[in-house]
Amino acid sequence: MPRSGDSLFQLTPKEGEPKHSKVAIMSRSSNGVVQALLTDLYQITMAYAYWKSGKMDDISVFDLYFRRNPFQGEFTIFAGLEECIKLMQSFHFSESDIEYLKTVLPSKTDPKFYDYLASLSANDITLSAVPEGEVVFPKVPLITITGPLAVVQLLETPLLNLVNYASLVATNAARFRMAAGPETTLLEFGLRRAQGPDGGLSASRYCYLGGFDGTSNVLAGKMFGIPVKGTHAHAYVTSYITLEDLKIKTLTSLDGSSEFNFIDLCLKYQKELAGVIGFLPDQVMAGELAAFISYAQAFPEGFLALIDTYDVLKSGLPNFCTVAMALNDLGYQAQGIRLDSGDLSYLSNEVKARFVKVANHYSLPWFEKLTIVASNDINEDTIHSLNQQGHSINCYGIGTHLVTCQKQPALGCVFKLVQINKKARIKLSEDVDKVTIPGMKNVYRLYGADGTALVDLLQDSSEVPPKQGDRVLCRHPIQESKRAYVIPASVRALHEIWWHNGKVMKPLPTLTELREKTKQSLRTIRQDHKRALNPTPYKVSVSSSLYTFIHELWLESAPIGELF
């Protein structure tokens, strides 16, 4: 397999560009679509009502979190934080925004409200959050926003928009990575199936964060510095009919010393290979051979062919081996093949077996290591099934099921008020999963001696943090009988302040750094929490003091029934 950053297909900027490079600079620019007006109308109407009643500057605290892990799993990857911080930097209502809102809101809206909107910024907002790329769990605040009530309310929709899909697709990518294993190359091929151009760009970015190795999306490569990969489509193969379609017959050797009649060389190897890997030369498609020859002439150092246009074993594979051996004579090494249909387990093993035969016959060890790419509408379950069947695939190109998250279309993050003017607030519901955890909180992750995470602990912000080696009582937020003592070998505060007083408070990691962060965070989570079938739920707990406070506020806020 090629090294990360080397040519698997055709190449673009290598992974890990310096921070000052053009690629890195573009990846730090803000998305022009993400702006104050990217919100729901009811946020504007609530802001007006707050302003009208004089509550707009009440100091509020909101938590952004989700209630259930996606894809029937027990973990989630937090993503989208950088875009949230960029929203803080650019948040304002332009003159044209104000003029548009005048056409949307009732005609009797107080004109001074528009002056108020025009004066707004995020300078009075404090944003604390879990670091992007961290493994997170239900009920844990991913982001906590503190600031003037009306402003924070206006931030709700864009923040949810930026976190929901980013975290969902990053988690999906991480699950594909775990299914495929650490050595298999994963390529995102989803642009043509994504939900619009912005969805396609977001998918490429967050699939890379979640563990993919590259993308077919060229614009994403330019914007984010992601390695871009790609070969040819079936149309390229079917556009050739005979060898007479080839206008150029020659190819120069790798060292530049000689020019060879490449077509004749390919025909020579076609005859030789018929006895080596067992095919009938008169049964292979001449147009397919012509297509492969022309593609190899264009990309002799990156020749990877799609071999299922007609018949994989009778035509596609023989034609590939023919051209690959001719390239070898000129000093080049082919890259491999792609399968886009059929029984991927069977075909990949048959392809591998023939690669081994060629390698042994010609004493070319690299030939049996050629890349075998599988595409064909692959999902996570497909990879698990292929693993059970046995296969020889060492690279997947994944599109639809990855970027559209067909198993689950939304993560379901929510944005809930938990404190106003230093008074904790709680939202009650007959569905206990929807009961909020009130107040300003700190979040800690408690680790065992082996470095694996044991439990996430939420405490009131006034409480003393848990300490390494101290016995801590961890309670289920709702169920009284679920509780346990934990003696952590180490403790880490999950929340960090990223935005305060109109400034970014910490350096924002590069996309490559976020990708590595995701890998490291996943390593700290026990395997039974990450397994595909019946994973063990990870425990999210509250301190004994916070548990008591939740239930006291619950009783205080719930009306008392009366029997007649």
Coordinates of C-alpha atoms in Angstrom, one line a residue:
M1 CA 0.0 0.0 0.0
P2 CA 1.2 3.5 -0.7
R3 CA 2.2 5.7 2.2
S4 CA -0.3 8.3 3.4
G5 CA 0.1 11.2 1.1
D6 CA 1.6 9.1 -1.8
S7 CA -0.3 8.4 -5.0
L8 CA -3.0 5.8 -4.6
F9 CA -4.8 7.4 -7.5
Q10 CA -3.8 10.8 -8.9
L11 CA -2.4 13.3 -6.5
T12 CA -3.0 16.7 -4.9
P13 CA -1.4 18.5 -2.0
K14 CA 0.0 16.1 0.6
E15 CA -1.5 15.6 4.0
G16 CA 0.0 17.8 6.7
E17 CA 0.6 21.0 4.7
P18 CA 2.4 23.7 6.8
K19 CA 0.1 26.1 8.6
H20 CA 1.2 29.0 6.5
S21 CA 0.6 27.3 3.1
K22 CA -2.2 28.4 0.8
V23 CA -4.1 25.2 1.5
A24 CA -4.0 25.7 5.2
I25 CA -5.0 29.3 4.9
M26 CA -8.1 28.4 2.9
S27 CA -9.1 25.8 5.4
R28 CA -9.2 28.5 8.1
S29 CA -11.5 30.8 6.2
S30 CA -15.1 31.1 7.3
N31 CA -18.1 29.8 5.3
G32 CA -19.9 32.8 3.9
V33 CA -23.3 31.1 4.2
V34 CA -22.9 30.8 8.0
Q35 CA -24.1 34.1 9.2
A36 CA -26.6 35.7 11.7
L37 CA -29.5 35.4 9.2
L38 CA -28.9 31.6 8.9
T39 CA -31.5 31.0 11.6
D40 CA -35.2 30.1 12.2
L41 CA -37.7 32.9 12.2
Y42 CA -38.8 32.1 15.8
Q43 CA -35.3 33.1 17.0
I44 CA -35.9 36.6 15.6
T45 CA -39.4 36.8 17.0
M46 CA -38.2 35.7 20.5
A47 CA -35.4 38.2 20.3
Y48 CA -37.9 40.9 19.6
A49 CA -40.1 39.8 22.5
Y50 CA -37.1 39.7 24.8
W51 CA -36.2 43.2 23.7
K52 CA -39.7 44.5 24.0
S53 CA -40.0 43.2 27.6
G54 CA -36.5 44.4 28.5
K55 CA -35.1 40.9 29.0
M56 CA -32.6 40.9 26.2
D57 CA -29.6 41.5 28.4
D58 CA -30.5 38.9 31.0
I59 CA -27.4 36.7 31.5
S60 CA -28.3 33.3 30.2
V61 CA -26.6 29.9 30.1
F62 CA -27.5 27.4 27.3
D63 CA -26.2 23.8 26.9
L64 CA -25.9 22.2 23.5
Y65 CA -26.0 18.4 23.7
F66 CA -27.6 15.3 22.3
R67 CA -29.8 12.6 23.9
R68 CA -28.9 9.4 22.1
N69 CA -25.8 8.2 20.2
P70 CA -26.3 7.6 16.5
F71 CA -26.3 4.4 14.4
Q72 CA -27.4 2.2 17.3
G73 CA -23.9 2.8 18.8
E74 CA -22.6 4.0 22.1
F75 CA -20.2 6.8 21.2
T76 CA -20.2 10.0 19.1
I77 CA -17.4 12.1 17.7
F78 CA -17.8 15.9 18.4
A79 CA -17.1 18.0 15.4
G80 CA -17.9 21.4 14.1
L81 CA -16.4 23.5 16.9
E82 CA -14.1 25.5 14.6
E83 CA -17.1 26.6 12.5
C84 CA -18.9 27.6 15.7
I85 CA -16.0 29.8 16.7
K86 CA -15.9 31.4 13.3
L87 CA -19.6 32.2 13.7
M88 CA -18.7 34.0 16.9
Q89 CA -16.1 36.1 15.0
S90 CA -18.5 37.1 12.2
F91 CA -21.8 37.3 13.9
H92 CA -23.6 40.5 13.0
F93 CA -26.7 41.7 11.1
S94 CA -25.8 43.6 8.0
E95 CA -27.7 46.6 6.6
S96 CA -29.2 44.3 3.9
D97 CA -30.2 41.8 6.6
I98 CA -32.0 44.5 8.5
E99 CA -33.8 45.7 5.4
Y100 CA -34.9 42.1 4.7
L101 CA -36.2 41.6 8.2
K102 CA -38.3 44.7 7.9
T103 CA -40.2 42.9 5.1
V104 CA -40.6 39.7 7.2
L105 CA -41.6 41.0 10.7
P106 CA -45.0 42.6 11.3
S107 CA -45.3 46.2 10.1
K108 CA -45.9 47.4 13.6
T109 CA -42.6 46.1 14.9
D110 CA -40.8 48.9 16.8
P111 CA -38.2 50.5 14.5
K112 CA -35.8 50.8 17.4
F113 CA -35.5 46.9 17.4
Y114 CA -33.8 47.1 14.1
D115 CA -31.2 49.5 15.5
Y116 CA -30.7 47.0 18.4
L117 CA -30.1 44.2 15.9
A118 CA -27.7 46.3 13.9
S119 CA -25.6 46.8 17.1
L120 CA -25.3 43.1 18.1
S121 CA -22.1 41.1 18.1
A122 CA -20.8 38.0 19.9
N123 CA -18.3 40.0 22.0
D124 CA -20.3 39.5 25.2
I125 CA -20.5 35.7 24.6
T126 CA -18.4 33.1 26.4
L127 CA -18.2 29.8 24.6
S128 CA -16.8 26.8 26.5
A129 CA -16.7 23.4 24.8
V130 CA -15.3 19.9 24.6
P131 CA -12.3 19.9 22.2
E132 CA -13.3 19.0 18.7
G133 CA -12.5 15.4 17.7
E134 CA -13.2 14.2 21.3
V135 CA -15.4 11.1 21.8
V136 CA -18.6 12.3 23.6
F137 CA -21.8 10.9 25.0
P138 CA -25.5 11.7 25.6
K139 CA -26.4 14.5 28.1
V140 CA -22.9 15.8 28.2
P141 CA -22.8 19.5 27.1
L142 CA -20.7 19.7 24.0
I143 CA -20.9 23.5 24.1
T144 CA -22.0 25.8 26.8
I145 CA -22.9 29.4 25.8
T146 CA -23.1 32.2 28.3
G147 CA -24.2 35.7 27.5
P148 CA -27.1 38.1 26.8
L149 CA -30.3 36.2 26.5
A150 CA -31.4 37.5 23.1
V151 CA -28.0 37.1 21.5
V152 CA -27.6 33.5 22.7
Q153 CA -31.1 32.7 21.5
L154 CA -30.1 34.0 18.0
L155 CA -27.1 31.7 18.0
E156 CA -29.1 28.6 18.7
T157 CA -30.0 27.5 15.1
P158 CA -26.7 28.1 13.4
L159 CA -24.8 26.4 16.3
L160 CA -27.1 23.4 16.0
N161 CA -26.7 23.4 12.2
L162 CA -22.9 23.5 12.5
V163 CA -22.6 20.7 15.1
N164 CA -25.4 18.2 14.2
Y165 CA -24.2 17.1 10.7
A166 CA -20.5 17.5 11.4
S167 CA -20.7 15.3 14.5
L168 CA -23.0 12.8 12.7
V169 CA -20.8 12.3 9.6
A170 CA -17.6 12.3 11.7
T171 CA -19.0 9.5 13.8
N172 CA -20.2 7.6 10.7
A173 CA -16.6 7.9 9.3
A174 CA -15.1 6.6 12.5
R175 CA -17.5 3.6 12.5
F176 CA -16.4 2.8 8.9
R177 CA -12.8 3.1 10.0
M178 CA -13.3 0.7 12.9
A179 CA -15.1 -1.8 10.6
A180 CA -12.4 -1.6 8.0
G181 CA -9.5 -1.7 10.4
P182 CA -6.5 0.6 10.7
E183 CA -4.5 -0.6 7.7
T184 CA -7.2 -0.4 5.1
T185 CA -7.3 2.8 3.0
L186 CA -10.7 4.6 3.1
L187 CA -11.7 7.1 0.5
E188 CA -14.8 9.4 0.5
F189 CA -16.5 9.4 -2.8
G190 CA -19.8 11.1 -1.8
L191 CA -19.9 14.5 -3.5
R192 CA -22.3 13.5 -6.2
R193 CA -24.7 12.0 -3.7
A194 CA -24.3 14.6 -0.9
Q195 CA -27.0 17.0 0.2
G196 CA -26.0 20.0 -2.0
P197 CA -22.5 21.5 -2.5
D198 CA -22.1 22.7 1.1
G199 CA -23.2 19.3 2.4
G200 CA -20.6 17.7 0.1
L201 CA -17.8 19.9 1.4
S202 CA -18.8 19.4 5.0
A203 CA -18.9 15.6 4.4
S204 CA -15.4 15.6 3.0
R205 CA -14.0 17.7 5.8
Y206 CA -15.6 15.7 8.7
C207 CA -15.0 12.2 7.1
Y208 CA -11.3 13.1 7.0
L209 CA -11.5 14.1 10.7
G210 CA -13.3 10.8 11.4
G211 CA -10.5 8.8 10.0
F212 CA -10.8 8.6 6.2
D213 CA -7.6 8.9 4.2
G214 CA -8.8 11.0 1.2
T215 CA -11.6 12.3 -0.9
S216 CA -12.6 12.6 -4.5
N217 CA -13.9 16.1 -3.9
V218 CA -11.3 18.4 -5.5
L219 CA -12.7 21.6 -4.0
A220 CA -12.5 20.1 -0.5
G221 CA -8.9 19.2 -1.3
K222 CA -8.1 22.8 -2.1
M223 CA -10.0 24.2 0.9
F224 CA -9.0 21.8 3.6
G225 CA -5.7 20.2 2.4
I226 CA -7.3 16.7 2.2
P227 CA -5.5 14.3 -0.1
V228 CA -7.6 14.0 -3.3
K229 CA -7.8 10.6 -5.0
G230 CA -9.6 9.4 -8.2
T231 CA -9.3 7.2 -11.2
H232 CA -11.6 6.8 -14.2
A233 CA -15.3 5.9 -14.7
H234 CA -17.0 3.3 -16.8
A235 CA -17.6 5.9 -19.4
Y236 CA -13.9 6.2 -20.1
V237 CA -13.7 2.5 -20.8
T238 CA -16.8 2.4 -23.0
S239 CA -15.6 5.4 -25.0
Y240 CA -13.0 3.2 -26.6
I241 CA -14.1 0.5 -29.2
T242 CA -10.9 -0.9 -30.7
L243 CA -7.1 -0.4 -30.5
E244 CA -7.5 1.7 -33.6
D245 CA -8.9 4.4 -31.3
L246 CA -5.5 4.9 -29.9
K247 CA -3.9 8.0 -31.6
I248 CA -0.6 7.6 -29.7
K249 CA 1.2 4.3 -29.9
T250 CA 4.3 5.1 -27.8
L251 CA 5.3 5.6 -24.2
T252 CA 8.7 6.9 -22.8
S253 CA 10.4 4.8 -20.1
L254 CA 10.5 6.1 -16.6
D255 CA 14.2 7.1 -16.8
G256 CA 13.5 9.0 -20.1
S257 CA 16.1 7.1 -22.0
S258 CA 13.9 5.3 -24.6
E259 CA 10.5 5.5 -26.3
F260 CA 8.7 2.2 -26.9
N261 CA 5.7 1.1 -29.0
F262 CA 3.5 0.6 -26.0
I263 CA 0.7 -1.0 -27.9
D264 CA 2.9 -3.8 -29.3
L265 CA 4.4 -4.3 -25.9
C266 CA 0.9 -4.8 -24.4
L267 CA -0.1 -7.2 -27.1
K268 CA 3.1 -9.2 -26.4
Y269 CA 2.2 -9.5 -22.7
Q270 CA -1.4 -10.4 -23.6
K271 CA -0.2 -13.5 -25.3
E272 CA 2.2 -14.4 -22.4
L273 CA -0.3 -13.8 -19.6
A274 CA -3.0 -16.0 -21.2
G275 CA -1.2 -19.0 -20.0
V276 CA -0.2 -17.5 -16.7
I277 CA -3.5 -16.4 -15.3
G278 CA -5.8 -18.3 -17.6
F279 CA -7.9 -16.3 -20.1
L280 CA -8.7 -16.4 -23.8
P281 CA -7.1 -13.4 -25.7
D282 CA -9.9 -13.4 -28.2
Q283 CA -12.5 -13.0 -25.5
V284 CA -11.1 -9.9 -23.8
M285 CA -12.7 -6.6 -24.9
A286 CA -10.4 -4.7 -27.3
G287 CA -12.0 -1.4 -26.4
E288 CA -11.3 -1.9 -22.7
L289 CA -7.7 -2.8 -23.5
A290 CA -7.4 0.4 -25.5
A291 CA -8.9 2.4 -22.7
F292 CA -6.4 1.0 -20.2
I293 CA -3.5 1.6 -22.6
S294 CA -4.5 5.2 -23.1
Y295 CA -5.0 5.8 -19.4
A296 CA -1.6 4.3 -18.6
Q297 CA 0.0 6.5 -21.2
A298 CA -1.6 9.5 -19.4
F299 CA -0.7 8.3 -15.9
P300 CA 2.1 5.7 -16.1
E301 CA 3.1 6.3 -12.5
G302 CA -0.5 6.2 -11.1
F303 CA -2.2 3.5 -13.3
L304 CA -5.3 2.2 -11.4
A305 CA -8.1 0.7 -13.6
L306 CA -11.8 0.1 -13.1
I307 CA -12.1 -3.5 -14.3
D308 CA -15.8 -4.4 -14.1
T309 CA -17.1 -2.6 -17.2
Y310 CA -17.6 -5.9 -19.1
D311 CA -16.4 -9.0 -17.1
V312 CA -13.9 -8.8 -14.3
L313 CA -12.1 -12.2 -14.7
K314 CA -12.5 -12.7 -18.4
S315 CA -11.7 -9.2 -19.6
G316 CA -11.0 -6.5 -17.1
L317 CA -8.4 -8.2 -15.0
P318 CA -6.5 -9.7 -18.0
N319 CA -6.4 -6.3 -19.6
F320 CA -5.2 -4.7 -16.5
C321 CA -2.4 -7.2 -16.0
T322 CA -1.4 -6.9 -19.7
V323 CA -0.9 -3.1 -19.3
A324 CA 0.7 -3.4 -15.9
M325 CA 3.3 -5.8 -17.2
A326 CA 4.0 -3.6 -20.2
L327 CA 4.5 -0.6 -17.8
N328 CA 6.9 -2.7 -15.7
D329 CA 9.1 -3.1 -18.7
L330 CA 9.4 0.6 -18.9
G331 CA 10.3 1.0 -15.2
Y332 CA 6.8 1.9 -13.9
Q333 CA 4.7 0.2 -11.3
A334 CA 0.9 0.0 -11.7
Q335 CA -1.2 0.9 -8.6
G336 CA -4.0 -1.5 -8.7
I337 CA -7.7 -2.1 -9.7
R338 CA -11.1 -1.0 -8.6
L339 CA -14.2 -3.2 -8.4
D340 CA -17.6 -1.5 -8.5
S341 CA -20.0 -4.4 -8.8
G342 CA -20.5 -8.1 -8.3
D343 CA -19.5 -10.4 -5.4
L344 CA -16.8 -8.3 -3.9
S345 CA -15.5 -11.0 -1.6
Y346 CA -15.2 -13.6 -4.3
L347 CA -13.9 -11.3 -7.0
S348 CA -11.3 -9.6 -4.7
N349 CA -9.9 -13.0 -3.7
E350 CA -9.8 -14.2 -7.4
V351 CA -8.0 -10.9 -8.4
K352 CA -5.5 -11.4 -5.5
A353 CA -4.8 -15.0 -6.5
R354 CA -4.0 -13.9 -10.1
F355 CA -1.8 -11.1 -8.8
V356 CA 0.1 -13.7 -6.9
K357 CA 0.5 -15.9 -9.9
V358 CA 1.9 -13.0 -12.0
A359 CA 4.2 -12.0 -9.1
N360 CA 5.6 -15.5 -8.8
H361 CA 5.9 -16.1 -12.6
Y362 CA 7.8 -12.9 -13.2
S363 CA 9.5 -12.6 -9.8
L364 CA 7.8 -9.3 -9.1
P365 CA 7.0 -9.2 -5.4
W366 CA 5.3 -5.8 -5.7
F367 CA 2.7 -7.2 -8.1
E368 CA 0.9 -9.3 -5.4
K369 CA 0.7 -6.1 -3.2
L370 CA -1.3 -4.1 -5.8
T371 CA -4.2 -2.2 -4.4
I372 CA -7.7 -3.7 -4.7
V373 CA -10.3 -1.0 -4.3
A374 CA -14.0 -1.8 -3.7
S375 CA -16.8 0.6 -4.1
N376 CA -20.4 -0.3 -5.1
D377 CA -22.7 1.4 -2.6
I378 CA -20.8 0.1 0.5
N379 CA -22.1 0.6 4.0
E380 CA -20.8 -0.3 7.4
D381 CA -22.7 -3.6 7.5
T382 CA -21.2 -4.5 4.1
I383 CA -17.7 -4.2 5.5
H384 CA -18.6 -6.3 8.5
S385 CA -20.1 -8.9 6.2
L386 CA -17.0 -8.9 3.9
N387 CA -14.8 -9.4 6.9
Q388 CA -16.8 -12.5 7.9
Q389 CA -16.7 -13.9 4.4
G390 CA -13.0 -13.2 3.8
H391 CA -11.7 -10.9 1.1
S392 CA -8.6 -9.3 -0.3
I393 CA -9.8 -5.7 -0.4
N394 CA -7.3 -3.2 1.0
C395 CA -9.1 0.0 0.0
Y396 CA -12.7 1.2 0.0
G397 CA -14.3 4.0 -1.9
I398 CA -17.5 4.9 0.0
G399 CA -20.1 7.5 -1.0
T400 CA -23.8 7.4 -0.5
H401 CA -24.1 5.6 2.9
L402 CA -21.2 7.6 4.3
V403 CA -22.1 11.2 3.4
T404 CA -25.9 10.9 3.6
C405 CA -25.7 8.8 6.9
Q406 CA -28.5 6.6 5.6
K407 CA -28.6 4.6 8.8
Q408 CA -29.6 7.8 10.7
P409 CA -30.2 11.1 9.0
A410 CA -29.8 13.4 12.0
L411 CA -28.0 13.4 15.3
G412 CA -30.7 15.4 17.2
C413 CA -28.6 17.9 19.1
V414 CA -30.6 20.3 21.3
F415 CA -29.9 23.7 22.8
K416 CA -31.5 24.2 26.2
L417 CA -31.6 27.1 28.7
V418 CA -30.1 25.8 32.0
Q419 CA -29.6 29.1 33.9
I420 CA -30.9 32.7 33.7
N421 CA -29.5 35.5 35.9
K422 CA -27.7 32.9 38.0
K423 CA -30.9 31.0 38.7
A424 CA -30.9 27.4 37.4
R425 CA -33.7 26.4 35.1
I426 CA -35.1 22.9 34.3
K427 CA -37.3 21.7 31.4
L428 CA -39.6 18.8 32.5
S429 CA -41.2 16.2 30.3
E430 CA -43.2 13.0 30.5
D431 CA -40.3 11.5 28.6
V432 CA -37.6 11.5 31.2
D433 CA -34.9 11.5 28.5
K434 CA -36.0 15.1 27.7
V435 CA -35.6 16.4 31.3
T436 CA -32.7 18.8 31.3
I437 CA -29.8 18.9 33.7
P438 CA -30.1 22.5 35.2
G439 CA -27.5 25.0 36.1
M440 CA -23.9 26.0 35.1
K441 CA -21.9 22.7 35.2
N442 CA -18.4 21.4 34.9
V443 CA -17.7 18.2 33.1
Y444 CA -15.0 15.7 34.0
R445 CA -13.8 12.4 32.5
L446 CA -12.6 9.9 35.0
Y447 CA -10.0 7.3 33.8
G448 CA -8.9 4.0 35.1
A449 CA -5.3 2.8 35.7
D450 CA -5.1 1.5 32.1
G451 CA -5.9 4.9 30.6
T452 CA -9.5 3.9 29.5
A453 CA -12.4 6.2 30.3
L454 CA -14.6 5.0 33.2
V455 CA -17.3 7.6 33.4
D456 CA -18.2 11.2 32.6
L457 CA -19.1 13.2 35.6
L458 CA -21.2 16.4 35.6
Q459 CA -20.9 18.7 38.7
D460 CA -22.4 22.1 39.6
S461 CA -19.8 24.8 38.8
S462 CA -19.4 25.6 42.5
E463 CA -18.3 22.1 43.5
V464 CA -14.7 21.1 44.1
P465 CA -13.4 19.1 41.1
P466 CA -12.8 15.3 41.6
K467 CA -9.2 14.4 42.3
Q468 CA -7.0 11.5 41.2
G469 CA -7.2 8.7 43.8
D470 CA -10.2 10.2 45.7
R471 CA -13.4 8.1 46.0
V472 CA -16.2 9.8 44.0
L473 CA -19.9 8.9 44.2
C474 CA -21.3 9.0 40.6
R475 CA -25.1 8.9 40.3
H476 CA -27.4 8.4 37.3
P477 CA -29.1 11.8 36.7
I478 CA -32.6 10.3 37.0
Q479 CA -32.7 6.8 38.4
E480 CA -32.1 6.7 42.1
S481 CA -30.8 3.2 42.4
K482 CA -28.1 3.6 39.7
R483 CA -25.0 4.8 41.5
A484 CA -21.4 3.7 41.9
Y485 CA -18.2 4.8 43.6
V486 CA -15.2 5.5 41.4
I487 CA -11.6 6.0 42.4
P488 CA -10.1 7.5 39.2
A489 CA -6.4 7.0 38.3
S490 CA -6.6 10.4 36.5
V491 CA -9.2 13.1 35.9
R492 CA -9.6 15.5 33.0
A493 CA -11.8 18.5 32.7
L494 CA -13.5 18.2 29.3
H495 CA -14.6 21.8 28.9
E496 CA -12.2 24.6 27.8
I497 CA -13.0 28.2 27.1
W498 CA -12.6 28.9 23.3
W499 CA -14.3 32.3 22.9
H500 CA -14.5 35.2 25.5
N501 CA -14.7 39.0 25.3
G502 CA -14.7 38.9 21.5
K503 CA -11.5 36.9 21.2
V504 CA -10.5 33.3 20.3
M505 CA -8.9 32.1 23.5
K506 CA -7.0 29.0 22.2
P507 CA -5.2 28.1 19.0
L508 CA -7.5 26.2 16.6
P509 CA -6.1 22.8 15.7
T510 CA -5.5 22.0 12.0
L511 CA -7.7 19.4 10.3
T512 CA -4.8 16.9 10.4
E513 CA -4.4 17.5 14.2
L514 CA -8.2 17.0 14.7
R515 CA -8.0 13.7 12.8
E516 CA -5.2 12.6 15.1
K517 CA -7.2 13.8 18.1
T518 CA -10.1 11.6 17.1
K519 CA -7.8 8.5 16.9
Q520 CA -6.3 9.2 20.3
S521 CA -9.7 9.8 21.9
L522 CA -11.1 6.6 20.5
R523 CA -8.2 4.7 21.9
T524 CA -9.3 5.7 25.4
I525 CA -12.7 4.2 25.0
R526 CA -13.2 0.5 25.9
Q527 CA -13.8 -1.9 23.0
D528 CA -17.2 -3.0 24.3
H529 CA -18.4 0.6 24.0
K530 CA -17.3 0.7 20.4
R531 CA -18.3 -2.7 19.1
A532 CA -20.9 -2.8 16.3
L533 CA -23.2 -5.4 17.9
N534 CA -24.9 -4.7 21.3
P535 CA -22.3 -2.2 22.5
T536 CA -22.1 -1.5 26.3
P537 CA -23.6 2.0 27.2
Y538 CA -21.0 4.4 28.5
K539 CA -21.9 5.9 31.9
V540 CA -22.7 9.6 32.2
S541 CA -23.2 10.6 35.8
V542 CA -23.8 13.5 38.1
S543 CA -22.4 14.3 41.5
S544 CA -24.4 13.5 44.5
S545 CA -24.9 17.2 45.1
L546 CA -26.1 17.9 41.6
Y547 CA -28.4 14.8 41.7
T548 CA -30.1 16.2 44.8
F549 CA -30.4 19.7 43.3
I550 CA -32.0 18.3 40.0
H551 CA -34.7 16.4 41.9
E552 CA -35.4 19.3 44.3
L553 CA -35.8 21.7 41.4
W554 CA -37.9 19.0 39.6
L555 CA -40.3 18.8 42.5
E556 CA -40.4 22.6 42.8
S557 CA -41.2 23.1 39.1
A558 CA -43.7 20.3 38.6
P559 CA -47.3 21.1 39.4
I560 CA -49.0 19.1 42.2
G561 CA -51.9 17.1 41.0
E562 CA -55.3 17.2 42.7
L563 CA -57.8 14.3 43.0
F564 CA -61.6 14.9 42.9

